[in-house]
Tab-separated table of C-alpha atoms in Angstrom:
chain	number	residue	atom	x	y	z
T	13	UNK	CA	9.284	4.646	-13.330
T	14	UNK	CA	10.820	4.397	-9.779
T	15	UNK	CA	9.979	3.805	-6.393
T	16	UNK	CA	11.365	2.503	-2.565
T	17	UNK	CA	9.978	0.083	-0.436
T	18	UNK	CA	9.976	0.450	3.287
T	19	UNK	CA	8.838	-2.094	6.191
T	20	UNK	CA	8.245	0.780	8.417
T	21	UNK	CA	4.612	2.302	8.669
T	22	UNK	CA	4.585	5.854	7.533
T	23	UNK	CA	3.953	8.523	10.084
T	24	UNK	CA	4.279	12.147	9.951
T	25	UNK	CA	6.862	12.174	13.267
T	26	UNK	CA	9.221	14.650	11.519
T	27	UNK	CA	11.980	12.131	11.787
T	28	UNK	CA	14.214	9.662	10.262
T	29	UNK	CA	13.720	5.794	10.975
T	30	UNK	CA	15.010	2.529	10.017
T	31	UNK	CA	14.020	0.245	7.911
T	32	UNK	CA	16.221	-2.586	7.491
T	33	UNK	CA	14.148	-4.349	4.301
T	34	UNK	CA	14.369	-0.545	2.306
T	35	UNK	CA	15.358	-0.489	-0.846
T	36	UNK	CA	14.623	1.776	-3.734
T	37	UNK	CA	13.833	0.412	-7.597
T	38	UNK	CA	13.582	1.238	-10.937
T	39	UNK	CA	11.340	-0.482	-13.627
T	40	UNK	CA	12.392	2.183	-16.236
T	41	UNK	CA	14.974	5.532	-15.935
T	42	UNK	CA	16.610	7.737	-18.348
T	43	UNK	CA	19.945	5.809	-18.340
T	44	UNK	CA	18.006	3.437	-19.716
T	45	UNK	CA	19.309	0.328	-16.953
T	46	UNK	CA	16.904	-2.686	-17.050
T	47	UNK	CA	14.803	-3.035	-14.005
T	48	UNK	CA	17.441	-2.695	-11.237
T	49	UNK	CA	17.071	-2.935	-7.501
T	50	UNK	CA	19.221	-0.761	-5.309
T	51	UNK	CA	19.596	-1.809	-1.162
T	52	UNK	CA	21.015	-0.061	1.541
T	53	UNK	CA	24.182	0.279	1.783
T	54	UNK	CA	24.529	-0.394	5.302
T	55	UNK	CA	21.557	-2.578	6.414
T	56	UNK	CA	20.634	-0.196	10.008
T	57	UNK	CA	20.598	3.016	8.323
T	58	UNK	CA	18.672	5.771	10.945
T	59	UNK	CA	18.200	7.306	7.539
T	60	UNK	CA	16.350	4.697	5.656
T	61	UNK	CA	13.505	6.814	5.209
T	62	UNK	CA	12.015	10.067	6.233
T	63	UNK	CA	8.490	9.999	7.571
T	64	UNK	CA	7.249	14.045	7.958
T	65	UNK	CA	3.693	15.461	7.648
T	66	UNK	CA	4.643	18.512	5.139
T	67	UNK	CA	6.315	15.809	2.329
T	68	UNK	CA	5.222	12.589	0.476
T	69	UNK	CA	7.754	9.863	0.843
T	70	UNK	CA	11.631	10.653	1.550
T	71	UNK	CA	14.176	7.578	1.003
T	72	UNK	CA	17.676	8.274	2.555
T	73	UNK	CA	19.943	11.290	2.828
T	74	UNK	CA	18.482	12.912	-0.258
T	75	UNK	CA	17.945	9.830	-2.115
T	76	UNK	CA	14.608	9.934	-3.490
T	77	UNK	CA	12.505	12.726	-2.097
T	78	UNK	CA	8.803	13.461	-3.256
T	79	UNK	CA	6.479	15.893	-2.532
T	80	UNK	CA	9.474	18.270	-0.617
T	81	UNK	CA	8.503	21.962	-0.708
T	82	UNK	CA	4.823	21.033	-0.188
T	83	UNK	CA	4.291	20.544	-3.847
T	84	UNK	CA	3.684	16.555	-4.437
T	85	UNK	CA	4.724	16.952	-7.829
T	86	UNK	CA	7.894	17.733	-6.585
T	87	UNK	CA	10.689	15.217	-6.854
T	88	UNK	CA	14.854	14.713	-6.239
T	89	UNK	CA	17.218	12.121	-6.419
T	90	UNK	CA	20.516	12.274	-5.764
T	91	UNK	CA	20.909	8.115	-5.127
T	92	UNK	CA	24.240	6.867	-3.352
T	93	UNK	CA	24.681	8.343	-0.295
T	94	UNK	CA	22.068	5.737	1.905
T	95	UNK	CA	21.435	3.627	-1.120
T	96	UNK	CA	23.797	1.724	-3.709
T	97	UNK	CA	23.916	3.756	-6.714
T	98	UNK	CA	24.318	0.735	-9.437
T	99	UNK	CA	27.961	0.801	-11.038
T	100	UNK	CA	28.424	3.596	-14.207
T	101	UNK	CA	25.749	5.830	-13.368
T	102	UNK	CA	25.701	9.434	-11.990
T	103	UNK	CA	23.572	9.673	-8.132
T	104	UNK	CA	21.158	12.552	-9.322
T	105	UNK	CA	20.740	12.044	-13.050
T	106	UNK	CA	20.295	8.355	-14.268
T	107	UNK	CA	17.050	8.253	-12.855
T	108	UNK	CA	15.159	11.255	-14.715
T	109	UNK	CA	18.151	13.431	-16.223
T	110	UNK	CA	18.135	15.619	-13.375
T	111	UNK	CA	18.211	16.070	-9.791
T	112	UNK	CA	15.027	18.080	-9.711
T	113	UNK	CA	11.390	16.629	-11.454
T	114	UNK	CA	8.354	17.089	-11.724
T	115	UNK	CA	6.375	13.388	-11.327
T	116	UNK	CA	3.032	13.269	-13.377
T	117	UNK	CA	2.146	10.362	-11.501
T	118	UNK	CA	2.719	9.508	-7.451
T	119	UNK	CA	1.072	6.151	-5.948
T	120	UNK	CA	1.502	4.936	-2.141
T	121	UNK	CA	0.688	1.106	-1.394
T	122	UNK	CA	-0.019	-0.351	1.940
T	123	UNK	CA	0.942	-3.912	2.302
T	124	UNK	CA	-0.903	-5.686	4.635
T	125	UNK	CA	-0.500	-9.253	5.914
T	126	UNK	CA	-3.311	-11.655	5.321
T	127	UNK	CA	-5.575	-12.203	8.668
């Protein structure tokens, strides 16, 4: 189980944005790391995230991508060139095993500020 947070409402611009509160998580990986969070490495990123209309959410320069090739079963991670990669483990295989996966679950969340 992993997962970013961004404070940057999704769009589909085709672009990459900031988002200086990013960071990605996991609650449980293959490496088997307790729940670790993993920040930006540098805080203004213009790659924090990647908000496009053909993909479900993109974090970084490869970092966590889901949904790329119009399939939203359709993950990669490669984690450590926009994000920390925690100390010991291996960018695109700590996560799942692999660079390439196939998710059997993806959930989006909106948080919105009490009115």
């Amino acid at each position: 189980v992993f997962g970013g947070f961004c404070d940057t409402a999704w769009s589909s611009d085709e672009c990459d944005k900031t988002s200086p509160k990013a960071f990605l998580f996991t609650l449980k990986c293959y490496s088997g790391l307790p729940p670790t969070k993993m920040r930006l490495i540098t805080r203004d990123d213009d790659h924090a995230v990647f908000h496009g209309s053909s993909c479900g959410p993109c974090f970084g320069d490869d970092d966590i991508e889901v949904g790329a090739k119009k399939d939203l079963t359709y993950c990669s991670t490669n984690v450590g060139s926009t994000y920390e990669c925690p100390e010991g483990q291996t960018g695109d295989t700590f996560l799942t095993g692999s660079k390439a996966c196939k998710a059997s679950e993806v959930e989006v969340f909106s948080v919105q500020e009490k009115v």
